CSV table of N, CA, C and O in Angstrom, one decimal:
chain,number,residue,atom,x,y,z
A,1,MET,N,8.7,-27.6,-34.0
A,1,MET,CA,9.4,-26.3,-34.5
A,1,MET,C,9.6,-25.4,-33.3
A,1,MET,O,8.8,-25.4,-32.4
A,2,ILE,N,10.6,-24.8,-33.3
A,2,ILE,CA,11.1,-23.7,-32.4
A,2,ILE,C,10.3,-22.5,-32.7
A,2,ILE,O,10.1,-21.8,-33.9
A,3,ALA,N,9.6,-21.8,-31.7
A,3,ALA,CA,9.0,-20.5,-31.6
A,3,ALA,C,10.1,-19.6,-31.5
A,3,ALA,O,10.6,-19.4,-30.6
A,4,ILE,N,10.3,-19.0,-32.8
A,4,ILE,CA,11.3,-17.9,-32.8
A,4,ILE,C,10.8,-16.5,-32.5
A,4,ILE,O,9.9,-16.2,-33.3
A,5,PRO,N,11.3,-15.9,-31.6
A,5,PRO,CA,10.8,-14.5,-31.2
A,5,PRO,C,11.2,-13.4,-32.3
A,5,PRO,O,12.1,-13.8,-33.0
A,6,SER,N,10.2,-12.6,-32.6
A,6,SER,CA,10.9,-11.5,-33.8
A,6,SER,C,12.1,-10.8,-33.3
A,6,SER,O,12.2,-10.8,-32.1
A,7,GLY,N,13.0,-10.6,-34.2
A,7,GLY,CA,14.0,-10.0,-34.1
A,7,GLY,C,15.4,-10.7,-33.8
A,7,GLY,O,16.5,-10.4,-33.6
A,8,VAL,N,15.1,-12.0,-33.6
A,8,VAL,CA,16.3,-12.9,-33.4
A,8,VAL,C,16.8,-13.3,-34.7
A,8,VAL,O,16.1,-13.5,-35.7
A,9,ARG,N,18.1,-13.1,-34.9
A,9,ARG,CA,19.0,-13.4,-36.0
A,9,ARG,C,19.3,-15.0,-36.0
A,9,ARG,O,19.4,-15.5,-35.1
A,10,ILE,N,19.4,-15.6,-37.3
A,10,ILE,CA,19.5,-16.8,-37.5
A,10,ILE,C,20.9,-17.1,-38.2
A,10,ILE,O,20.9,-16.5,-39.3
A,11,TRP,N,21.9,-17.8,-37.6
A,11,TRP,CA,23.0,-17.8,-38.7
A,11,TRP,C,23.3,-19.4,-38.7
A,11,TRP,O,23.3,-20.3,-38.0
A,12,ILE,N,23.8,-19.8,-40.0
A,12,ILE,CA,24.1,-21.0,-40.4
A,12,ILE,C,25.7,-21.3,-40.5
A,12,ILE,O,26.3,-20.2,-41.1
A,13,ALA,N,26.2,-21.9,-39.7
A,13,ALA,CA,27.9,-22.0,-39.6
A,13,ALA,C,28.2,-22.8,-40.9
A,13,ALA,O,27.6,-24.1,-41.0
A,14,THR,N,29.1,-22.4,-41.8
A,14,THR,CA,29.1,-22.9,-43.3
A,14,THR,C,30.3,-24.1,-42.8
A,14,THR,O,30.7,-24.2,-41.7
A,15,GLY,N,30.1,-25.0,-43.8
A,15,GLY,CA,31.1,-26.1,-43.5
A,15,GLY,C,30.4,-27.2,-42.8
A,15,GLY,O,29.2,-27.3,-42.6
A,16,HIS,N,31.2,-28.2,-42.1
A,16,HIS,CA,30.6,-29.0,-41.3
A,16,HIS,C,31.3,-29.1,-39.9
A,16,HIS,O,32.4,-28.5,-39.8
A,17,THR,N,30.4,-29.4,-38.9
A,17,THR,CA,30.9,-29.4,-37.6
A,17,THR,C,30.9,-30.9,-36.9
A,17,THR,O,30.2,-31.8,-37.3
A,18,ASP,N,31.9,-30.9,-36.0
A,18,ASP,CA,31.9,-32.2,-35.2
A,18,ASP,C,30.6,-32.2,-34.3
A,18,ASP,O,30.6,-31.7,-33.5
A,19,MET,N,29.7,-33.3,-34.7
A,19,MET,CA,28.3,-33.3,-34.1
A,19,MET,C,28.6,-34.1,-32.6
A,19,MET,O,27.5,-34.1,-32.0
A,20,ARG,N,29.7,-34.2,-32.2
A,20,ARG,CA,30.0,-34.8,-30.9
A,20,ARG,C,29.9,-33.5,-29.8
A,20,ARG,O,29.8,-34.0,-28.6
A,21,LYS,N,30.1,-32.6,-30.4
A,21,LYS,CA,30.0,-31.2,-29.5
A,21,LYS,C,28.7,-31.0,-28.9
A,21,LYS,O,27.7,-31.3,-29.6
A,22,GLY,N,28.9,-30.6,-27.5
A,22,GLY,CA,27.7,-30.2,-26.7
A,22,GLY,C,27.4,-28.7,-26.8
A,22,GLY,O,28.1,-27.9,-27.7
A,23,MET,N,26.6,-28.4,-25.8
A,23,MET,CA,26.6,-26.8,-25.7
A,23,MET,C,27.5,-25.8,-25.5
A,23,MET,O,28.0,-24.8,-26.3
A,24,GLN,N,28.7,-26.5,-24.7
A,24,GLN,CA,29.7,-25.6,-24.5
A,24,GLN,C,30.6,-25.7,-25.5
A,24,GLN,O,31.2,-24.6,-25.9
A,25,GLY,N,30.7,-26.7,-26.2
A,25,GLY,CA,31.6,-26.8,-27.4
A,25,GLY,C,31.2,-25.9,-28.6
A,25,GLY,O,31.9,-25.3,-29.3
A,26,LEU,N,30.0,-25.8,-28.8
A,26,LEU,CA,29.4,-25.1,-29.9
A,26,LEU,C,29.4,-23.7,-29.7
A,26,LEU,O,29.7,-22.9,-30.5
A,27,ALA,N,28.9,-23.6,-28.4
A,27,ALA,CA,29.2,-22.0,-28.0
A,27,ALA,C,30.7,-21.4,-28.1
A,27,ALA,O,30.9,-20.3,-28.6
A,28,LEU,N,31.6,-22.2,-27.8
A,28,LEU,CA,33.1,-21.9,-28.0
A,28,LEU,C,33.1,-21.8,-29.7
A,28,LEU,O,34.0,-20.7,-29.9
A,29,LEU,N,32.7,-22.4,-30.3
A,29,LEU,CA,33.0,-22.4,-31.8
A,29,LEU,C,32.2,-20.8,-32.2
A,29,LEU,O,33.0,-20.2,-33.1
A,30,VAL,N,31.1,-20.7,-31.8
A,30,VAL,CA,30.4,-19.5,-32.1
A,30,VAL,C,31.6,-18.1,-31.5
A,30,VAL,O,31.7,-17.4,-32.5
A,31,GLN,N,31.9,-18.3,-30.5
A,31,GLN,CA,32.6,-17.2,-30.0
A,31,GLN,C,34.1,-17.0,-30.6
A,31,GLN,O,34.5,-16.0,-31.1
A,32,GLU,N,34.8,-18.2,-30.9
A,32,GLU,CA,36.1,-18.1,-31.6
A,32,GLU,C,36.2,-18.2,-33.1
A,32,GLU,O,36.9,-17.5,-33.7
A,33,GLN,N,35.4,-19.0,-33.8
A,33,GLN,CA,35.3,-19.0,-35.1
A,33,GLN,C,34.5,-18.0,-36.0
A,33,GLN,O,34.7,-17.4,-36.9
A,34,LEU,N,33.4,-18.0,-35.3
A,34,LEU,CA,32.4,-17.2,-36.0
A,34,LEU,C,32.3,-15.6,-35.5
A,34,LEU,O,31.7,-14.8,-36.3
A,35,LYS,N,33.1,-15.5,-34.6
A,35,LYS,CA,33.4,-14.2,-33.9
A,35,LYS,C,32.1,-13.5,-33.4
A,35,LYS,O,32.1,-12.2,-33.6
A,36,ARG,N,31.1,-14.3,-32.8
A,36,ARG,CA,29.7,-13.9,-32.4
A,36,ARG,C,29.4,-14.2,-31.0
A,36,ARG,O,30.2,-15.0,-30.5
A,37,ASP,N,28.7,-13.4,-30.3
A,37,ASP,CA,28.3,-13.7,-28.8
A,37,ASP,C,27.3,-14.8,-28.9
A,37,ASP,O,26.3,-14.5,-29.3
A,38,PRO,N,27.8,-16.0,-28.2
A,38,PRO,CA,26.4,-17.0,-28.2
A,38,PRO,C,25.7,-16.8,-27.3
A,38,PRO,O,24.7,-17.6,-27.1
A,39,HIS,N,25.7,-15.7,-26.4
A,39,HIS,CA,24.8,-15.3,-25.4
A,39,HIS,C,23.9,-14.2,-25.5
A,39,HIS,O,23.1,-13.7,-25.1
A,40,ALA,N,23.9,-13.7,-27.0
A,40,ALA,CA,23.3,-12.4,-27.5
A,40,ALA,C,21.8,-12.8,-27.9
A,40,ALA,O,21.1,-12.0,-28.1
A,41,GLY,N,21.2,-14.2,-27.8
A,41,GLY,CA,20.1,-14.5,-28.3
A,41,GLY,C,19.7,-14.9,-29.6
A,41,GLY,O,18.7,-15.3,-30.0
A,42,ASP,N,20.8,-14.9,-30.5
A,42,ASP,CA,20.9,-15.4,-31.8
A,42,ASP,C,20.8,-17.1,-32.0
A,42,ASP,O,21.2,-17.6,-30.9
A,43,LEU,N,20.2,-17.6,-33.0
A,43,LEU,CA,20.2,-18.9,-33.2
A,43,LEU,C,21.5,-19.3,-34.1
A,43,LEU,O,21.7,-18.5,-35.0
A,44,PHE,N,22.3,-20.1,-33.7
A,44,PHE,CA,23.2,-20.7,-34.6
A,44,PHE,C,23.1,-22.2,-34.9
A,44,PHE,O,22.8,-23.1,-34.2
A,45,VAL,N,23.0,-22.5,-36.3
A,45,VAL,CA,22.8,-23.7,-36.7
A,45,VAL,C,24.0,-24.6,-37.2
A,45,VAL,O,24.7,-23.9,-38.1
A,46,PHE,N,24.2,-25.7,-36.9
A,46,PHE,CA,25.4,-26.6,-37.4
A,46,PHE,C,25.0,-27.8,-38.0
A,46,PHE,O,23.9,-28.4,-37.6
A,47,ARG,N,25.6,-28.3,-38.8
A,47,ARG,CA,25.7,-29.6,-39.6
A,47,ARG,C,26.8,-30.5,-39.7
A,47,ARG,O,27.9,-30.1,-39.6
A,48,GLY,N,26.4,-31.7,-39.4
A,48,GLY,CA,27.5,-32.7,-39.4
A,48,GLY,C,28.1,-32.9,-41.0
A,48,GLY,O,27.4,-32.5,-41.7
A,49,ARG,N,29.1,-33.8,-40.9
A,49,ARG,CA,29.6,-34.2,-42.2
A,49,ARG,C,28.6,-34.8,-42.9
A,49,ARG,O,28.6,-34.8,-44.3
A,50,GLY,N,27.8,-35.9,-42.3
A,50,GLY,CA,27.1,-36.6,-43.3
A,50,GLY,C,25.8,-36.0,-43.6
A,50,GLY,O,25.0,-36.3,-44.7
A,51,GLY,N,25.6,-34.8,-43.2
A,51,GLY,CA,24.4,-33.9,-43.8
A,51,GLY,C,23.1,-34.2,-43.3
A,51,GLY,O,22.1,-33.2,-43.5
A,52,SER,N,22.7,-35.1,-42.5
A,52,SER,CA,21.5,-35.4,-42.1
A,52,SER,C,21.0,-35.0,-40.7
A,52,SER,O,19.9,-35.3,-40.2
A,53,LEU,N,22.0,-34.5,-40.0
A,53,LEU,CA,22.0,-34.0,-38.7
A,53,LEU,C,22.4,-32.6,-38.5
A,53,LEU,O,23.2,-32.1,-39.0
A,54,VAL,N,21.5,-31.8,-37.9
A,54,VAL,CA,21.7,-30.6,-37.5
A,54,VAL,C,21.4,-30.2,-36.0
A,54,VAL,O,20.6,-30.8,-35.5
A,55,LYS,N,22.3,-29.3,-35.5
A,55,LYS,CA,22.1,-28.8,-34.0
A,55,LYS,C,22.1,-27.5,-34.2
A,55,LYS,O,22.6,-26.7,-34.6
A,56,ILE,N,21.1,-26.8,-33.1
A,56,ILE,CA,20.8,-25.6,-33.3
A,56,ILE,C,21.0,-25.1,-31.8
A,56,ILE,O,20.5,-25.5,-30.7
A,57,LEU,N,21.9,-24.0,-31.6
A,57,LEU,CA,22.3,-23.5,-30.3
A,57,LEU,C,21.4,-22.1,-30.3
A,57,LEU,O,21.5,-21.4,-30.9
A,58,TRP,N,20.9,-22.1,-28.9
A,58,TRP,CA,20.1,-20.8,-28.7
A,58,TRP,C,20.2,-20.2,-27.3
A,58,TRP,O,19.9,-21.2,-26.5
A,59,HIS,N,20.5,-19.1,-27.0
A,59,HIS,CA,20.4,-18.6,-25.5
A,59,HIS,C,19.1,-17.7,-25.6
A,59,HIS,O,19.3,-16.6,-26.3
A,60,ASP,N,18.3,-18.0,-24.5
A,60,ASP,CA,16.9,-17.1,-24.6
A,60,ASP,C,17.1,-16.4,-23.6
A,60,ASP,O,16.0,-15.5,-23.3
A,61,GLY,N,18.1,-15.8,-22.9
A,61,GLY,CA,18.3,-15.1,-22.0
A,61,GLY,C,18.4,-15.5,-20.5
A,61,GLY,O,18.8,-14.9,-19.5
A,62,LEU,N,17.7,-16.7,-20.4
A,62,LEU,CA,17.8,-17.3,-19.3
A,62,LEU,C,18.8,-18.6,-19.1
A,62,LEU,O,19.3,-18.9,-18.2
A,63,GLY,N,19.0,-19.1,-20.2
A,63,GLY,CA,19.9,-20.3,-20.3
A,63,GLY,C,20.0,-20.8,-21.7
A,63,GLY,O,19.4,-20.3,-22.6
A,64,MET,N,20.9,-21.6,-21.8
A,64,MET,CA,21.3,-22.1,-23.3
A,64,MET,C,20.6,-23.4,-23.5
A,64,MET,O,20.2,-24.2,-22.7
A,65,SER,N,19.9,-23.5,-24.8
A,65,SER,CA,19.2,-24.6,-25.4
A,65,SER,C,20.0,-25.1,-26.5
A,65,SER,O,20.5,-24.5,-27.4
A,66,LEU,N,20.0,-26.5,-26.8
A,66,LEU,CA,20.4,-27.0,-27.7
A,66,LEU,C,19.5,-28.2,-28.3
A,66,LEU,O,18.8,-29.0,-27.7
A,67,TYR,N,19.1,-27.9,-29.7
A,67,TYR,CA,18.0,-28.6,-30.3
A,67,TYR,C,18.8,-29.3,-31.3
A,67,TYR,O,19.6,-28.8,-32.0
A,68,ALA,N,18.3,-30.8,-31.6
A,68,ALA,CA,19.0,-31.4,-32.8
A,68,ALA,C,17.6,-31.8,-33.5
A,68,ALA,O,16.6,-32.3,-33.1
A,69,LYS,N,17.9,-32.1,-34.9
A,69,LYS,CA,17.1,-32.8,-35.7
A,69,LYS,C,17.8,-33.8,-36.7
A,69,LYS,O,18.9,-33.2,-37.4
A,70,ARG,N,17.5,-34.9,-36.8
A,70,ARG,CA,18.0,-35.8,-37.8
A,70,ARG,C,16.9,-36.3,-39.0
A,70,ARG,O,15.9,-36.6,-38.5
A,71,LEU,N,17.2,-36.0,-40.4
A,71,LEU,CA,16.5,-36.5,-41.3
A,71,LEU,C,16.5,-38.0,-41.5
A,71,LEU,O,17.6,-38.6,-41.5
A,72,ASP,N,15.5,-38.7,-41.8
A,72,ASP,CA,15.4,-40.1,-41.8
A,72,ASP,C,16.0,-40.4,-43.3
A,72,ASP,O,16.7,-41.5,-43.7
A,73,ARG,N,15.5,-39.6,-44.3
A,73,ARG,CA,16.1,-39.6,-45.6
A,73,ARG,C,16.5,-38.2,-46.1
A,73,ARG,O,15.9,-37.3,-45.8
A,74,GLY,N,17.5,-38.2,-47.0
A,74,GLY,CA,17.8,-37.0,-47.5
A,74,GLY,C,19.1,-36.5,-46.8
A,74,GLY,O,19.5,-36.7,-45.6
A,75,ARG,N,19.4,-35.0,-47.1
A,75,ARG,CA,20.4,-34.3,-46.5
A,75,ARG,C,19.8,-32.7,-46.2
A,75,ARG,O,19.0,-32.4,-47.2
A,76,PHE,N,20.3,-32.1,-45.3
A,76,PHE,CA,19.9,-30.8,-45.2
A,76,PHE,C,20.8,-30.0,-46.3
A,76,PHE,O,21.8,-30.1,-46.5
A,77,VAL,N,20.2,-29.0,-47.0
A,77,VAL,CA,20.9,-28.0,-47.8
A,77,VAL,C,21.6,-27.1,-47.2
A,77,VAL,O,21.2,-26.5,-46.1
A,78,TRP,N,22.9,-27.1,-47.6
A,78,TRP,CA,23.9,-26.3,-46.8
A,78,TRP,C,24.8,-25.3,-47.7
A,78,TRP,O,25.0,-25.9,-48.7
A,79,PRO,N,25.1,-24.2,-47.2
A,79,PRO,CA,25.9,-23.3,-48.0
A,79,PRO,C,27.5,-23.8,-48.1
A,79,PRO,O,27.9,-24.4,-47.0
A,80,VAL,N,28.0,-23.6,-49.2
A,80,VAL,CA,29.3,-23.9,-49.3
A,80,VAL,C,30.2,-23.0,-48.7
A,80,VAL,O,30.2,-21.8,-48.8
A,81,GLY,N,31.5,-23.3,-48.0
A,81,GLY,CA,32.3,-22.6,-47.4
A,81,GLY,C,32.9,-23.0,-46.2
A,81,GLY,O,32.6,-23.9,-45.7
A,82,LYS,N,34.0,-22.1,-45.6
A,82,LYS,CA,34.6,-22.7,-44.4
A,82,LYS,C,34.8,-21.4,-43.7
A,82,LYS,O,35.0,-20.3,-43.9
A,83,GLY,N,34.3,-21.8,-42.3
A,83,GLY,CA,34.8,-20.6,-41.3
A,83,GLY,C,33.8,-19.6,-41.1
A,83,GLY,O,34.1,-18.4,-40.5
A,84,GLY,N,32.9,-19.5,-41.9
A,84,GLY,CA,31.9,-18.3,-41.9
A,84,GLY,C,30.5,-18.6,-41.3
A,84,GLY,O,30.2,-19.8,-41.0
A,85,ALA,N,29.6,-17.7,-41.6
A,85,ALA,CA,28.1,-17.7,-41.2
A,85,ALA,C,27.4,-17.4,-42.3
A,85,ALA,O,27.6,-16.1,-42.9
A,86,VAL,N,26.1,-17.8,-42.6
A,86,VAL,CA,25.3,-17.1,-43.5
A,86,VAL,C,23.9,-16.8,-42.7
A,86,VAL,O,23.5,-17.7,-41.9
A,87,ALA,N,23.2,-15.8,-42.9
A,87,ALA,CA,22.3,-15.3,-42.3
A,87,ALA,C,21.0,-15.9,-43.0
A,87,ALA,O,20.9,-16.0,-44.1
A,88,LEU,N,20.0,-16.4,-42.1
A,88,LEU,CA,18.6,-17.0,-42.7
A,88,LEU,C,17.6,-16.0,-42.0
A,88,LEU,O,17.7,-15.4,-40.9
A,89,THR,N,16.4,-16.3,-42.7
A,89,THR,CA,15.2,-15.7,-42.1
A,89,THR,C,14.4,-16.8,-41.5
A,89,THR,O,14.9,-18.0,-41.6
A,90,ALA,N,13.4,-16.7,-40.6
A,90,ALA,CA,12.8,-17.7,-39.7
A,90,ALA,C,12.0,-18.7,-40.7
A,90,ALA,O,12.0,-19.8,-40.6
A,91,ALA,N,11.6,-17.9,-42.0
A,91,ALA,CA,10.9,-18.7,-42.8
A,91,ALA,C,11.8,-19.8,-43.5
A,91,ALA,O,11.5,-21.1,-43.8
A,92,GLN,N,13.1,-19.4,-43.8
A,92,GLN,CA,14.0,-20.1,-44.6
A,92,GLN,C,14.4,-21.3,-43.6
A,92,GLN,O,14.6,-22.5,-43.9
A,93,LEU,N,14.7,-21.0,-42.3
A,93,LEU,CA,15.0,-21.9,-41.5
A,93,LEU,C,13.6,-23.2,-41.2
A,93,LEU,O,14.1,-24.3,-41.2
A,94,GLY,N,12.6,-22.6,-41.3
A,94,GLY,CA,11.5,-23.5,-41.3
A,94,GLY,C,11.5,-24.7,-42.4
A,94,GLY,O,11.5,-25.6,-42.4
A,95,TYR,N,11.9,-24.0,-43.9
A,95,TYR,CA,12.1,-24.9,-45.0
A,95,TYR,C,13.2,-25.7,-44.7
A,95,TYR,O,13.1,-26.9,-45.0
A,96,MET,N,14.4,-25.3,-44.0
A,96,MET,CA,15.6,-26.1,-44.2
A,96,MET,C,15.2,-27.2,-43.1
A,96,MET,O,15.6,-28.3,-43.2
A,97,LEU,N,14.6,-26.9,-42.0
A,97,LEU,CA,14.2,-28.1,-41.1
A,97,LEU,C,13.2,-29.1,-41.6
A,97,LEU,O,13.2,-30.1,-41.1
A,98,GLU,N,12.5,-28.8,-42.4
A,98,GLU,CA,11.5,-29.7,-43.2
A,98,GLU,C,12.2,-30.5,-44.5
A,98,GLU,O,11.8,-31.0,-45.1
A,99,GLY,N,13.7,-30.1,-44.7
A,99,GLY,CA,14.3,-30.8,-45.9
A,99,GLY,C,14.0,-30.2,-47.1
A,99,GLY,O,14.2,-30.8,-48.0
A,100,ILE,N,13.5,-29.1,-47.0
A,100,ILE,CA,13.2,-28.3,-48.5
A,100,ILE,C,14.2,-27.2,-48.8
A,100,ILE,O,15.0,-26.8,-47.8
A,101,ASP,N,14.7,-27.2,-49.9
A,101,ASP,CA,15.9,-26.2,-50.2
A,101,ASP,C,15.5,-25.1,-49.8
A,101,ASP,O,14.6,-24.5,-50.7
A,102,TRP,N,15.8,-24.3,-49.0
A,102,TRP,CA,15.5,-23.1,-48.5
A,102,TRP,C,16.1,-22.0,-49.5
A,102,TRP,O,15.7,-20.7,-49.2
A,103,ARG,N,17.1,-22.2,-50.4
A,103,ARG,CA,17.5,-21.2,-51.2
A,103,ARG,C,16.7,-20.7,-52.3
A,103,ARG,O,16.7,-19.8,-52.7
A,104,ASN,N,15.8,-21.8,-52.6
A,104,ASN,CA,14.9,-21.6,-53.7
A,104,ASN,C,13.6,-22.4,-53.7
A,104,ASN,O,13.4,-23.3,-54.4
A,105,PRO,N,12.7,-22.2,-52.6
A,105,PRO,CA,11.7,-23.1,-52.4
A,105,PRO,C,10.9,-22.9,-53.6
A,105,PRO,O,10.4,-22.0,-54.2
A,106,GLN,N,10.2,-23.9,-53.9
A,106,GLN,CA,9.3,-24.1,-55.1
A,106,GLN,C,7.8,-24.2,-54.8
A,106,GLN,O,7.5,-24.9,-53.8
A,107,HIS,N,6.8,-23.3,-55.4
A,107,HIS,CA,5.6,-23.6,-55.2
A,107,HIS,C,4.9,-24.9,-55.9
A,107,HIS,O,5.3,-25.1,-56.8
A,108,THR,N,4.2,-25.5,-55.1
A,108,THR,CA,3.6,-26.8,-55.4
A,108,THR,C,2.4,-26.6,-56.3
A,108,THR,O,2.0,-27.3,-57.2
A,109,TRP,N,1.6,-25.5,-56.1
A,109,TRP,CA,0.4,-25.2,-56.6
A,109,TRP,C,0.1,-23.7,-57.0
A,109,TRP,O,0.6,-23.0,-56.0
A,110,ARG,N,-0.1,-23.2,-58.1
A,110,ARG,CA,-0.5,-21.9,-58.2
A,110,ARG,C,-1.9,-21.9,-59.0
A,110,ARG,O,-2.0,-22.3,-60.0
A,111,PRO,N,-2.8,-21.0,-58.5
A,111,PRO,CA,-4.2,-20.8,-59.2
A,111,PRO,C,-3.9,-20.3,-60.7
A,111,PRO,O,-3.0,-19.4,-60.8
A,112,ALA,N,-4.7,-20.9,-61.6
A,112,ALA,CA,-4.7,-20.4,-62.8
A,112,ALA,C,-5.3,-19.2,-63.1
A,112,ALA,O,-5.1,-18.5,-64.1
A,113,SER,N,-6.4,-19.0,-62.2
A,113,SER,CA,-7.4,-17.7,-62.4
A,113,SER,C,-7.9,-17.2,-61.3
A,113,SER,O,-7.8,-18.0,-60.3
A,114,ALA,N,-8.3,-16.0,-61.2
A,114,ALA,CA,-8.9,-15.5,-59.8
A,114,ALA,C,-10.5,-15.6,-59.7
A,114,ALA,O,-10.7,-15.8,-58.8
A,115,GLY,N,-11.0,-16.2,-60.8
A,115,GLY,CA,-12.5,-16.4,-60.5
A,115,GLY,C,-12.9,-17.6,-61.2
A,115,GLY,O,-12.3,-18.6,-61.4
């Protein structure tokens, strides 16, 4: 898991992205399509057409990093739309990377009584 510093904004690029793109290609997408600065320290998350692969682009102030995760089973839950970005919290990103529906996570157990 990525240790996300406090104050870092996380953006999901809606739609699907060509996963053949590397750091420079994804940074160009952030700049031209999302109209954001890829070097500002925000995390940008992209998903491929198949839905089982995501790439995360992050500039930490020293250099650009590119993280990738592929699910063995299932697909990442993704917002519908084209050409925009949806903001996430660090907790929602953690859910998403675990393959859990980040929009409405379900508690698996809740205590019946306090004592």
